[in-house]
Coordinates of C-alpha atoms and ligand atoms in Angstrom, one line a residue:
X1 CA -9.2 -12.3 9.4
X2 CA -7.7 -9.1 8.0
X3 CA -7.2 -8.2 4.5
X4 CA -4.9 -5.7 3.7
X5 CA -3.5 -4.0 0.6
X6 CA -1.3 -1.3 0.9
X7 CA 2.4 -1.6 3.1
X8 CA 1.1 1.2 5.5
X9 CA -2.1 -1.4 6.1
X10 CA 0.2 -4.2 6.2
X11 CA 2.8 -2.9 8.8
X12 CA 0.2 -2.0 11.0
X13 CA -1.7 -5.4 11.4
X14 CA 1.7 -7.4 11.1
X15 CA 2.8 -5.4 13.9
X16 CA -0.2 -6.4 16.3
X17 CA 0.2 -10.6 15.5
X18 CA 1.5 -13.1 18.1
X19 CA 5.1 -14.3 17.0
X20 CA 6.1 -17.0 15.9
X21 CA 4.8 -15.6 12.3
X22 CA 4.5 -18.3 9.5
X23 CA 4.0 -16.5 5.8
X24 CA 2.5 -18.4 2.8
X25 CA 3.2 -16.5 -0.3
X26 CA 0.8 -17.3 -2.7
X27 CA 0.1 -15.9 -6.5
X28 CA -3.7 -16.9 -5.2
X29 CA -6.4 -19.1 -7.2
X30 CA -5.6 -21.3 -4.2
X31 CA -5.9 -25.3 -4.3
X32 CA -5.5 -27.9 -1.8
X33 CA -1.7 -27.8 -2.1
X34 CA -1.8 -23.9 -1.1
X35 CA -3.8 -25.0 2.1
X36 CA -1.8 -27.8 3.4
X37 CA 1.1 -25.0 3.4
X38 CA -1.6 -22.8 5.7
X39 CA -2.3 -25.4 7.7
X40 CA 1.4 -26.6 8.3
X41 CA 2.0 -22.5 8.9
X42 CA -1.0 -22.5 11.3
X43 CA 0.2 -25.8 13.6
X44 CA 4.0 -24.4 13.6
X45 CA 2.8 -20.5 14.6
X46 CA 1.1 -17.8 16.6
X47 CA 0.1 -16.0 13.5
X48 CA -0.5 -16.3 9.9
X49 CA 0.1 -14.6 6.8
X50 CA -1.0 -15.2 3.6
X51 CA 0.0 -12.8 0.6
X52 CA -1.6 -13.3 -2.9
X53 CA 0.2 -11.7 -5.5
X54 CA 0.6 -12.8 -9.5
X55 CA 4.0 -11.6 -9.8
X56 CA 4.0 -9.8 -13.4
X57 CA 8.1 -10.2 -13.1
X58 CA 8.4 -13.7 -13.0
X59 CA 6.2 -14.6 -16.3
X60 CA 8.4 -14.6 -19.9
X61 CA 7.0 -12.6 -22.5
X62 CA 5.2 -15.8 -24.1
X63 CA 4.3 -16.8 -20.5
X64 CA 0.7 -17.0 -19.2
X65 CA 0.6 -13.4 -17.2
X66 CA -2.6 -12.4 -18.8
X67 CA -4.4 -15.4 -18.3
X68 CA -3.5 -16.5 -15.1
X69 CA -6.3 -17.7 -13.2
X70 CA -7.9 -15.5 -10.7
X71 CA -10.8 -15.4 -7.7
X72 CA -10.0 -13.8 -4.8
X73 CA -13.1 -13.7 -3.3
X74 CA -12.9 -17.7 -3.2
X75 CA -9.1 -17.4 -1.9
X76 CA -10.3 -15.3 1.0
X77 CA -13.4 -17.8 2.2
X78 CA -11.1 -20.7 1.8
X79 CA -7.8 -18.6 3.6
X80 CA -10.7 -17.7 6.3
X81 CA -11.8 -21.1 6.7
X82 CA -8.2 -22.0 7.4
X83 CA -7.5 -19.8 10.0
X84 CA -5.6 -17.3 8.2
X85 CA -4.9 -14.0 10.6
X86 CA -3.6 -11.7 8.2
X87 CA -3.9 -11.9 4.0
X88 CA -1.9 -9.3 1.8
X89 CA -2.7 -8.4 -1.3
X90 CA -0.1 -6.0 -3.1
X91 CA -0.9 -4.3 -6.3
X92 CA 2.1 -4.5 -9.3
X93 CA 1.8 -0.7 -9.1
X94 CA 2.9 -0.9 -5.5
X95 CA 5.5 -4.1 -5.6
X96 CA 6.6 -2.3 -8.8
X97 CA 6.7 1.3 -8.9
X98 CA 7.9 3.7 -11.6
X99 CA 11.8 3.9 -11.5
X100 CA 11.9 0.4 -10.2
X101 CA 15.6 -1.4 -10.5
X102 CA 16.8 -3.4 -7.8
X103 CA 16.9 -6.7 -8.8
X104 CA 17.6 -10.1 -6.5
X105 CA 20.0 -12.8 -8.5
X106 CA 20.9 -16.7 -7.2
X107 CA 23.2 -17.3 -9.3
X108 CA 24.4 -21.1 -10.1
X109 CA 21.5 -22.9 -9.0
X110 CA 18.9 -20.8 -11.3
X111 CA 21.3 -22.0 -14.5
X112 CA 19.7 -25.7 -14.9
X113 CA 16.3 -27.1 -15.5
X114 CA 13.3 -24.5 -14.9
X115 CA 15.9 -21.6 -15.2
X116 CA 17.6 -23.1 -18.8
X117 CA 13.8 -23.0 -20.1
X118 CA 12.1 -20.1 -18.3
X119 CA 14.9 -17.3 -18.8
X120 CA 14.3 -14.5 -16.1
X121 CA 11.9 -16.9 -13.7
X122 CA 13.9 -17.0 -11.0
X123 CA 15.1 -13.6 -11.2
X124 CA 11.6 -12.4 -10.9
X125 CA 11.0 -14.8 -8.2
X126 CA 13.6 -14.0 -6.1
X127 CA 12.8 -10.4 -6.2
X128 CA 9.7 -10.4 -5.4
X129 CA 10.3 -13.1 -2.8
X130 CA 12.8 -10.8 -0.9
X131 CA 10.5 -7.9 -0.8
X132 CA 7.6 -10.1 0.6
X133 CA 10.1 -11.6 3.1
X134 CA 11.0 -7.8 4.1
X135 CA 7.4 -6.3 4.2
X136 CA 6.3 -9.5 6.1
X137 CA 9.3 -10.2 8.5
X138 CA 7.9 -14.1 9.5
X139 CA 9.8 -16.4 11.1
X140 CA 9.2 -19.2 8.8
X141 CA 7.6 -19.2 5.3
X142 CA 6.4 -21.9 3.7
X143 CA 6.8 -23.4 -0.2
X144 CA 5.6 -26.5 -1.7
X145 CA 8.3 -29.3 -2.7
X146 CA 6.6 -29.3 -6.5
X147 CA 8.4 -25.9 -7.6
X148 CA 11.7 -28.3 -6.0
X149 CA 14.0 -25.7 -7.9
X150 CA 11.7 -22.7 -6.9
X151 CA 12.2 -24.2 -3.1
X152 CA 16.6 -24.9 -3.4
X153 CA 16.7 -21.3 -5.1
X154 CA 14.5 -19.5 -2.0
X155 CA 16.8 -21.8 0.5
X156 CA 20.1 -20.3 -1.3
X157 CA 18.6 -16.8 -1.2
X158 CA 17.8 -16.7 2.4
X159 CA 20.9 -18.0 3.4
X160 CA 23.4 -15.8 1.4
X161 CA 21.4 -12.9 2.3
X162 CA 20.8 -13.4 5.7
X163 CA 17.3 -13.3 6.0
X164 CA 16.6 -14.8 9.6
X165 CA 13.7 -16.9 8.3
X166 CA 13.3 -20.7 8.1
X167 CA 12.1 -21.8 5.4
X168 CA 9.8 -24.9 5.4
X169 CA 9.3 -26.8 1.8
X170 CA 6.0 -29.1 2.1
X171 CA 4.8 -32.3 0.0
X172 CA 3.5 -32.5 -2.9
X173 CA -0.4 -32.6 -2.5
X174 CA -1.6 -34.7 -5.5
X175 CA -5.5 -35.7 -6.9
X176 CA -6.7 -39.1 -6.7
X177 CA -5.0 -40.2 -10.1
X178 CA -1.9 -38.8 -9.0
X179 CA -1.7 -35.6 -10.9
X180 CA 0.0 -33.0 -8.9
X181 CA -2.3 -29.9 -7.8
X182 CA -1.6 -26.6 -9.7
X183 CA -3.3 -24.1 -10.3
X184 CA -2.5 -24.7 -13.9
X185 CA -4.4 -27.5 -14.1
X186 CA -7.4 -25.7 -14.8
X187 CA -6.4 -24.5 -18.5
X188 CA -6.8 -28.5 -19.0
X189 CA -9.4 -30.0 -21.3
X190 CA -10.9 -33.4 -20.0
X191 CA -9.1 -35.3 -22.6
X192 CA -6.1 -33.6 -21.9
X193 CA -6.7 -33.7 -17.9
X194 CA -6.7 -38.1 -18.8
X195 CA -3.2 -37.2 -20.7
X196 CA -1.5 -35.1 -17.6
X197 CA -1.6 -38.3 -15.7
X198 CA 0.6 -39.5 -17.5
X199 CA 3.3 -37.1 -15.5
X200 CA 2.5 -39.6 -12.4
X201 CA 2.7 -42.4 -14.1
X202 CA 6.2 -41.8 -15.6
X203 CA 7.4 -40.6 -12.4
X204 CA 6.2 -43.6 -10.4
X205 CA 7.4 -46.3 -13.1
X206 CA 11.2 -44.9 -12.8
X207 CA 10.7 -44.8 -8.9
X208 CA 9.7 -48.6 -9.3
X209 CA 12.9 -49.4 -10.8
X210 CA 14.9 -47.4 -8.5
X211 CA 13.2 -49.4 -5.6
X212 CA 14.7 -52.4 -7.4
X213 CA 18.2 -51.1 -7.3
X214 CA 18.2 -49.3 -10.6
X215 CA 20.9 -46.7 -9.8
X216 CA 22.1 -45.2 -13.5
X217 CA 20.7 -42.1 -13.7
X218 CA 20.1 -42.1 -17.7
X219 CA 18.4 -45.4 -17.1
X220 CA 15.7 -43.8 -14.9
X221 CA 15.6 -40.8 -17.1
X222 CA 14.7 -42.8 -20.6
X223 CA 12.2 -44.5 -18.3
X224 CA 10.2 -41.0 -17.9
X225 CA 10.7 -40.1 -22.0
X226 CA 9.4 -43.4 -22.8
X227 CA 6.9 -43.5 -20.6
X228 CA 5.8 -39.8 -21.7
X229 CA 6.4 -40.6 -25.0
X230 CA 3.5 -43.4 -25.1
X231 CA 0.8 -40.5 -24.2
X232 CA 0.0 -39.1 -28.1
X233 CA -1.2 -35.2 -25.8
X234 CA 2.3 -35.0 -23.9
X235 CA 5.3 -33.8 -24.8
X236 CA 8.0 -33.9 -22.8
X237 CA 10.4 -30.7 -22.5
X238 CA 12.6 -31.9 -20.3
X239 CA 13.7 -35.2 -18.0
X240 CA 16.8 -34.5 -15.3
X241 CA 17.9 -36.7 -12.6
X242 CA 19.9 -34.5 -10.4
X243 CA 21.9 -34.2 -6.6
X244 CA 19.1 -33.0 -4.8
X245 CA 21.3 -30.1 -3.5
X246 CA 23.5 -28.9 -6.1
X247 CA 20.5 -29.8 -9.5
X248 CA 23.7 -31.1 -10.9
X249 CA 22.9 -33.5 -13.6
X250 CA 23.8 -37.3 -12.6
X251 CA 25.4 -40.5 -14.1
X252 CA 25.0 -42.7 -11.0
X253 CA 22.8 -41.8 -8.2
X254 CA 24.8 -42.2 -4.5
X255 CA 22.8 -39.6 -2.2
X256 CA 19.6 -37.8 -2.3
X257 CA 18.1 -37.2 -6.1
X258 CA 15.8 -35.2 -7.6
X259 CA 13.7 -36.7 -10.8
X260 CA 11.9 -34.1 -11.8
X261 CA 10.6 -32.8 -15.6
X262 CA 8.2 -30.4 -17.5
X263 CA 5.9 -31.6 -19.9
X264 CA 3.5 -29.7 -22.2
X265 CA 0.0 -31.3 -22.6
X266 CA -1.3 -29.3 -25.5
X267 CA -0.7 -25.7 -24.4
X268 CA -0.5 -25.9 -20.8
X269 CA 3.2 -26.7 -19.2
X270 CA 3.1 -29.0 -16.5
X271 CA 5.9 -29.8 -14.1
X272 CA 6.6 -32.5 -11.6
X273 CA 8.8 -34.1 -9.4
X274 CA 10.0 -37.1 -7.0
X275 CA 12.7 -37.6 -4.4
X276 CA 14.8 -40.5 -4.6
X277 CA 16.3 -41.2 -1.4
Ligands
PAF301 O1 5.4 -20.4 -5.9 C1 4.6 -19.3 -6.2 O2 3.4 -19.2 -6.6 C2 5.2 -18.2 -6.6 O3 6.3 -18.4 -7.3 C3 5.9 -17.4 -5.4 C4 6.5 -17.9 -4.1 C5 4.7 -16.7 -4.6 C6 6.7 -16.1 -5.6 O4 5.7 -14.9 -6.4

């Protein structure tokens, strides 16, 4: 496994990789969810590239950029064990040098849900992913369904900007008690970690109603709201039952729907979703 930092080193190492090349962009502090993306890429592609970059432009001023967990040695040994060919760890100074003023922005899809709660977040994500795509030039790129809106926004960007890259979205990886894997789970103390299982319980309760024929989106949102409300350590920020493709809120579910939410457990903001189809 080759580890590079500069654009020049990346270009040189990338040119030597066999194709097709699969790319997994990450912010590091890897967990089984990231490794499942890498394994997916490893199965599909002859060359596998992973980037590790905690992207400052996708964090709001009051978010957790400074405290975001980092452990490069551990990340590198996990990636080596997963059979990655090339790891790129760019620096913030090289990605955003003085005078940087070009942004990539997707319009409508970034307005609701995470976009409404985290102004500027998706502009940072699309800008950095466009730069990463340009530098790595992969045939396929892998993202997790946990960040469902991010996946939709990046699919849109890839199509609109004619990147010749296939976006592959992989299922959410969960802990045995259902909590969706996230680098931010490490912020939870043991009591909060237990309370955080309420997200999965809320989604499961709504899906049970859906499976029994409930198609009223408001009723499903209510089930989520009530289940989260029953956990004193959890505070619901939003619950959404939206069209899977447009992310517009639904009255009735007719096609594929995305049931998603953001919940604070203490100071930690967690997101999760189920696809209803
Ligand atoms: O999902 C993430 O970890 C980040 O948003 C990404 C796609 C690596 C861009 O910084």
